[in-house]
GROMACS .gro file of C-alpha atoms in nm:
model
  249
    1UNK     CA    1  15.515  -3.737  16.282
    2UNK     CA    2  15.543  -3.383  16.097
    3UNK     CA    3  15.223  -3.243  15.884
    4UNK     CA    4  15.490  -3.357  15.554
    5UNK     CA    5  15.415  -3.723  15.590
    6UNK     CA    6  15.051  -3.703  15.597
    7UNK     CA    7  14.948  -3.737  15.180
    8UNK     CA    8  14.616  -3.662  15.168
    9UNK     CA    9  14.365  -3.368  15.333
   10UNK     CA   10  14.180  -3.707  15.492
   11UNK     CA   11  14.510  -3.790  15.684
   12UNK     CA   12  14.539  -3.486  15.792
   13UNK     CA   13  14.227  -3.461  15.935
   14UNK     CA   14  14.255  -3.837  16.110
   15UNK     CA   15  14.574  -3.658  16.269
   16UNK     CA   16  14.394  -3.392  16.400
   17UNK     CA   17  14.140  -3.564  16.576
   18UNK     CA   18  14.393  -3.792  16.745
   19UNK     CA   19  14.625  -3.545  16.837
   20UNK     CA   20  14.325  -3.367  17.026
   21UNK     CA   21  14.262  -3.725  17.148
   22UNK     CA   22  14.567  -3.813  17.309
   23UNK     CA   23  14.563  -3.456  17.459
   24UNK     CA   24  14.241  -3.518  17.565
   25UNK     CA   25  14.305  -3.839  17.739
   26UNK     CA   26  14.621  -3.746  17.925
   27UNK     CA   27  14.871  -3.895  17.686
   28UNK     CA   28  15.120  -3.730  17.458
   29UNK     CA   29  15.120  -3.430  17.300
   30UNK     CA   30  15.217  -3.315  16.998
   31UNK     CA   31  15.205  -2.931  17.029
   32UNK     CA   32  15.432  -2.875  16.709
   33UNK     CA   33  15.186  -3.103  16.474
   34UNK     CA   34  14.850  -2.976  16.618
   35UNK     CA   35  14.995  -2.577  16.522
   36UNK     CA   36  15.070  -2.720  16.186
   37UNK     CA   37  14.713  -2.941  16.136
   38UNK     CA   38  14.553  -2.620  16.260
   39UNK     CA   39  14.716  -2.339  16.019
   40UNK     CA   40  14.651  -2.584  15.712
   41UNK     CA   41  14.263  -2.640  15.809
   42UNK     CA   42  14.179  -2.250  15.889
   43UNK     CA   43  14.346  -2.146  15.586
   44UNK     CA   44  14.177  -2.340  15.336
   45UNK     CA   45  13.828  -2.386  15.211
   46UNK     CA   46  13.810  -2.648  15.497
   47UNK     CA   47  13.719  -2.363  15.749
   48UNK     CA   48  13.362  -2.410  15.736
   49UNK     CA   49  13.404  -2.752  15.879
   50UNK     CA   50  13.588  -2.684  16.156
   51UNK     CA   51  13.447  -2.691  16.525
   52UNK     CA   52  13.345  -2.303  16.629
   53UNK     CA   53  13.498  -2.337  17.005
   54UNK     CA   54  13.864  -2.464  16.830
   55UNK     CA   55  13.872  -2.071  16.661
   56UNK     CA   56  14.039  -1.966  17.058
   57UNK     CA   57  14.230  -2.254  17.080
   58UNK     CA   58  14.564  -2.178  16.940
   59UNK     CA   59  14.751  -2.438  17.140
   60UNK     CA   60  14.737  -2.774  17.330
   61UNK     CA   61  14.789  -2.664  17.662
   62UNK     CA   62  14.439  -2.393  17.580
   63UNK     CA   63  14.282  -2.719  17.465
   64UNK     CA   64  14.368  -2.886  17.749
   65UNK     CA   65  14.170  -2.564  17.943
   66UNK     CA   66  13.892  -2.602  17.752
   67UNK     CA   67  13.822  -3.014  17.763
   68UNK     CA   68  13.941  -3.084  18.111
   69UNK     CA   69  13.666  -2.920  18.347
   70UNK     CA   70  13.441  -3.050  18.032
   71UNK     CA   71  13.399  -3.383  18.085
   72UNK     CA   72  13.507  -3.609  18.379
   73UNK     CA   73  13.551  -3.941  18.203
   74UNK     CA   74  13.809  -4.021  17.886
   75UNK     CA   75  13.507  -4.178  17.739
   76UNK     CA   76  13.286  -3.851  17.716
   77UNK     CA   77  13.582  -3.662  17.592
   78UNK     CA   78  13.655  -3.893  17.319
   79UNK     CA   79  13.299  -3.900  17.163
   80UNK     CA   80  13.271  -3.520  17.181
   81UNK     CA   81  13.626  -3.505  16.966
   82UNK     CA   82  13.494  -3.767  16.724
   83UNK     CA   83  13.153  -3.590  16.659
   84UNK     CA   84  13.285  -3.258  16.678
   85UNK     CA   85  13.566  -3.362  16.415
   86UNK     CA   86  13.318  -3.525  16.162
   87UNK     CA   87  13.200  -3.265  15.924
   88UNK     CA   88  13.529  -3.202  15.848
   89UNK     CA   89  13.623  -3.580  15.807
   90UNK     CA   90  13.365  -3.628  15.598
   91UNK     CA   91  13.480  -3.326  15.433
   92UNK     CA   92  13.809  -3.420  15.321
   93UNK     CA   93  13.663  -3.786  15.274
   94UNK     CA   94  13.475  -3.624  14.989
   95UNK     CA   95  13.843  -3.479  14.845
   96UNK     CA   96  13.992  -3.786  14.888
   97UNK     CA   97  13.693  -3.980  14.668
   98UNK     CA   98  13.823  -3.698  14.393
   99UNK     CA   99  14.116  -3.784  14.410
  100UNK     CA  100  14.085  -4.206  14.432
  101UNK     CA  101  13.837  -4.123  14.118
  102UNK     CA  102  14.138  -3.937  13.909
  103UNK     CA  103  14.357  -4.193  13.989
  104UNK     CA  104  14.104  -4.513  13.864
  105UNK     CA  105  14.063  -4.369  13.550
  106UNK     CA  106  14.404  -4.303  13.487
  107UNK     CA  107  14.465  -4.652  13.554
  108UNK     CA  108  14.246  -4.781  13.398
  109UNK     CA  109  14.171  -4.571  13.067
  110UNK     CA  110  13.885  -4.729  12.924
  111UNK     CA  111  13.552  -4.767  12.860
  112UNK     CA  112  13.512  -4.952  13.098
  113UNK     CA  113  13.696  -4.800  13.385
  114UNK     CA  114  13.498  -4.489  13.297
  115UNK     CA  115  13.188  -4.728  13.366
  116UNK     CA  116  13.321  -4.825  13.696
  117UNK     CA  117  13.364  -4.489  13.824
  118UNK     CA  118  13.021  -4.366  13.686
  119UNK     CA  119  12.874  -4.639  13.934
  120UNK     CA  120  13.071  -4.474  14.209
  121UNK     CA  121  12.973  -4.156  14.098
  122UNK     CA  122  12.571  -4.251  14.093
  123UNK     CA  123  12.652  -4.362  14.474
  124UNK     CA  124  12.712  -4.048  14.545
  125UNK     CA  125  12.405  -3.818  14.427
  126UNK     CA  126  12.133  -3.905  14.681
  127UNK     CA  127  12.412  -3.867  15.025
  128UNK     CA  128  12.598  -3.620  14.867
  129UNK     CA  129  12.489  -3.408  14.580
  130UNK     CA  130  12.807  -3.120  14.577
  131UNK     CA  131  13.035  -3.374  14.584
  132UNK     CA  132  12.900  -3.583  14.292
  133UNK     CA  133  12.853  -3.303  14.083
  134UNK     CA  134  13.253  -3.238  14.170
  135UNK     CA  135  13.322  -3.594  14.076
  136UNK     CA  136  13.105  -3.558  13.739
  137UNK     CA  137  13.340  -3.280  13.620
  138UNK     CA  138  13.664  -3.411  13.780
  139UNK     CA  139  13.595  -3.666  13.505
  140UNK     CA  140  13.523  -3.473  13.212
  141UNK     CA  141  13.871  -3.274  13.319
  142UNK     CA  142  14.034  -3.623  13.386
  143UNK     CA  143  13.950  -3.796  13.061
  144UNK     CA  144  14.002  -3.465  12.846
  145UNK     CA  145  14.309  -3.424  12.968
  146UNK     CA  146  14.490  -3.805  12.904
  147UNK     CA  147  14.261  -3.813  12.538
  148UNK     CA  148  14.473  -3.499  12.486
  149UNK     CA  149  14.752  -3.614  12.605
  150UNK     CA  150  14.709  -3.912  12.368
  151UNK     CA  151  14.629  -3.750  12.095
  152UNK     CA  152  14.963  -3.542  12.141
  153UNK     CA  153  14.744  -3.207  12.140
  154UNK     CA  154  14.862  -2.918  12.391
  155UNK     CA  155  14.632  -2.740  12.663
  156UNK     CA  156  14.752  -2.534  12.951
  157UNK     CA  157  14.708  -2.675  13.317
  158UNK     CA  158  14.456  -2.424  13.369
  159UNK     CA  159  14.293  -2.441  13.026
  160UNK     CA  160  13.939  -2.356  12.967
  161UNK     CA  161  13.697  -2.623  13.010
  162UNK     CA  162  13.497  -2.575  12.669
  163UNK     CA  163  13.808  -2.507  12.478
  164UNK     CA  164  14.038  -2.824  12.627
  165UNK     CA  165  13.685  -3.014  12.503
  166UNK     CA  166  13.674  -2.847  12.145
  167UNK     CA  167  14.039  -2.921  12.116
  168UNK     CA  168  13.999  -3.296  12.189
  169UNK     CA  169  13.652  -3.298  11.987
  170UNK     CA  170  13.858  -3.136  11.654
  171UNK     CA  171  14.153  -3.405  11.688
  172UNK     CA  172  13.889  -3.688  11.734
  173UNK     CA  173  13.690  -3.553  11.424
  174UNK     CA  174  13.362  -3.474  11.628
  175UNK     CA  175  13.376  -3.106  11.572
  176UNK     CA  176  13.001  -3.003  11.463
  177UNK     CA  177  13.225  -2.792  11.171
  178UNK     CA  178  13.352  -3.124  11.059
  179UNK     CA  179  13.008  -3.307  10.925
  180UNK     CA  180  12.753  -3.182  10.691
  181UNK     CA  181  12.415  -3.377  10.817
  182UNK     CA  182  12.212  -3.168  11.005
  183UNK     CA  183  12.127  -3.414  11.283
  184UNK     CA  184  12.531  -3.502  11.374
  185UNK     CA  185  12.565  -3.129  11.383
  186UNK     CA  186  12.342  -3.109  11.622
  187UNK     CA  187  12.372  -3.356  11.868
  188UNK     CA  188  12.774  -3.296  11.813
  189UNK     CA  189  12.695  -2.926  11.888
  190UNK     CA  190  12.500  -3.063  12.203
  191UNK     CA  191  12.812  -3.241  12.306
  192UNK     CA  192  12.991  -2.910  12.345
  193UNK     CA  193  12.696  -2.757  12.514
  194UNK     CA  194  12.697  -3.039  12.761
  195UNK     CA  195  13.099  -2.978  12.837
  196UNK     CA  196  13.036  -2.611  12.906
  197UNK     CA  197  12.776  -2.705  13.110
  198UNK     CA  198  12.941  -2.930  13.330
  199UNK     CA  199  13.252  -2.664  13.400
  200UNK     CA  200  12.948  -2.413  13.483
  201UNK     CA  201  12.744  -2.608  13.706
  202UNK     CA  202  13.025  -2.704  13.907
  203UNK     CA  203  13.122  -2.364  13.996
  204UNK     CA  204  12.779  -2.241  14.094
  205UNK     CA  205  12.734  -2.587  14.303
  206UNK     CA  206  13.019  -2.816  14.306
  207UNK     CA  207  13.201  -2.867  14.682
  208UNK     CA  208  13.562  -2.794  14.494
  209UNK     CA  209  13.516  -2.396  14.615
  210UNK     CA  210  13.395  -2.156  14.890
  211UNK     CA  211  13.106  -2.055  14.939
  212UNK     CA  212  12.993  -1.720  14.989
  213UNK     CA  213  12.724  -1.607  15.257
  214UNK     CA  214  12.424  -1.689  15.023
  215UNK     CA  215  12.514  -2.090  14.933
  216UNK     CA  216  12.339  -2.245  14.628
  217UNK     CA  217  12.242  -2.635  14.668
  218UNK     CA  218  12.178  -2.819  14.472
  219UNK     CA  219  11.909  -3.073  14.441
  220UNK     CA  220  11.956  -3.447  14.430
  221UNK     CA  221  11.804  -3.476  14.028
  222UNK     CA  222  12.045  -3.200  13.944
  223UNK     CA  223  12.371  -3.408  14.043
  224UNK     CA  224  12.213  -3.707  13.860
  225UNK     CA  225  12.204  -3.470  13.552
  226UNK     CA  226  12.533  -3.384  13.603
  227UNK     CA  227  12.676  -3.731  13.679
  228UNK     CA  228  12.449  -3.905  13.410
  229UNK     CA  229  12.585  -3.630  13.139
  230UNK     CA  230  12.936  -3.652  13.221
  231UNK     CA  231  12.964  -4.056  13.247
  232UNK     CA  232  12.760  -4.027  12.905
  233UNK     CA  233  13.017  -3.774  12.690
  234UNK     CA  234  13.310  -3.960  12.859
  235UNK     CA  235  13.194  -4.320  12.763
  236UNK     CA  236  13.145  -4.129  12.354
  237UNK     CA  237  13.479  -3.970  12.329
  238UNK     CA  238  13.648  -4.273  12.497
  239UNK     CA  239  13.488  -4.492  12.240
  240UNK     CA  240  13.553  -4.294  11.952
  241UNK     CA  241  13.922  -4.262  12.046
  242UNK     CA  242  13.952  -4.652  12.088
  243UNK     CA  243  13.708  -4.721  11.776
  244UNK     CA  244  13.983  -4.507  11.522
  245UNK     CA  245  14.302  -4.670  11.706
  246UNK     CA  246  14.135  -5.009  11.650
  247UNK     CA  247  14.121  -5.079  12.047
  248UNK     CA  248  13.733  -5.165  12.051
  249UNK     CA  249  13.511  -5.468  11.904
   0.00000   0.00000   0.00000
């Protein structure tokens, strides 16, 4: 096995902890794959999530120093590894949600598969509130960018957040510009606010960056916001699209 075949962050997390496993319990070692697993972890924003004692332990055979006079029993040595090793499955657990959410709605571009992943979203706030409010704008991005796509209208892969919306908004005739009652204006206007919002909130709270020494958390009613707005604008501009090419009742 080489670090290449392992897809997602998640795998390569599961690898770690067995290579330090087998290590651990006297079976074979993968000294090559462990160096690899290692590198990719401590040079990412996964850092934070890594055991302390593993920052010394550059190789298997200084594992092996460390966990042998440790613990006498497999057992012992196993548990440690597994609870050690869990922040930073659960970690790249969280990535892997992110990335299982992009790939539903793509799938399924609807309404209703936007409804489907607002439920998973909403299962999220209360355990997890970073990684919901990730999930709330990995949505808005996800569903901006096919409607765009669709709509044949051109955005950079690093485009703005409020401008990739206002772009979409213009093409699907929802620009505040674009209607002369007062009230659409404003709740059209409030649509925009909503998508700058979302692209702001993320990067003061959202578990997509680093954090610096003074970390900002957020509460659980501020992911609901954030999931509740997102899920709402989505399931609007989704509708809208399929109401003018005839795809909804």
């Amino acid at each position: 096995m080489n670090i290449d075949e392992l897809k997602t962050d998640f795998d390569k997390a599961e690898a770690l902890l067995h290579v330090l496993t087998e290590t651990a319990t006297g079976k074979e070692r993968y000294p090559r794959l462990y160096s690899d697993l290692r590198n990719f972890f401590y040079n990412s924003s996964y850092k934070k999530f890594m055991p302390q004692w593993l920052n010394n332990i550059w190789t298997l055979d200084i594992f092996w120093s460390h966990i042998k006079p440790k613990f006498d029993h497999y057992w012992e040595r196993r548990e440690y590894l597994a609870e050690e090793l869990s922040p930073l499955l659960n970690a790249c657990q969280g990535t892997h949600n992110i990335l299982t959410l992009q790939s539903d709605i793509i799938e399924d571009f609807s309404s209703i598969g936007v409804n489907d992943c607002w439920r998973k979203m909403l299962e999220r706030v209360e355990s997890d509130p970073d990684g919901a409010i990730t999930m709330a704008r990995t949505t808005m991005e996800t569903v901006l960018k096919h409607l765009a796509d669709e709509l044949h209208e051109t955005y950079s892969p690093q485009e703005d957040f409020s401008v990739l919306y206002k772009k979409v908004a213009k093409r699907l005739n929802l620009s505040p510009d674009n209607h002369e009652e007062q009230l659409f204006k404003s709740i059209l206007g409030g649509c925009s606010a909503i998508a700058g919002g979302l692209g702001r909130i993320r990067n003061l709270y959202g578990d997509a960056h680093g954090q610096g020494v003074k970390q900002l958390r957020p509460h659980i009613r501020h992911a609901r916001l954030a999931v509740n707005s997102s899920a709402t604008l989505c399931l609007f501009l989704l509708e809208t699209y399929e109401f003018q090419n005839g795809k909804s009742r």
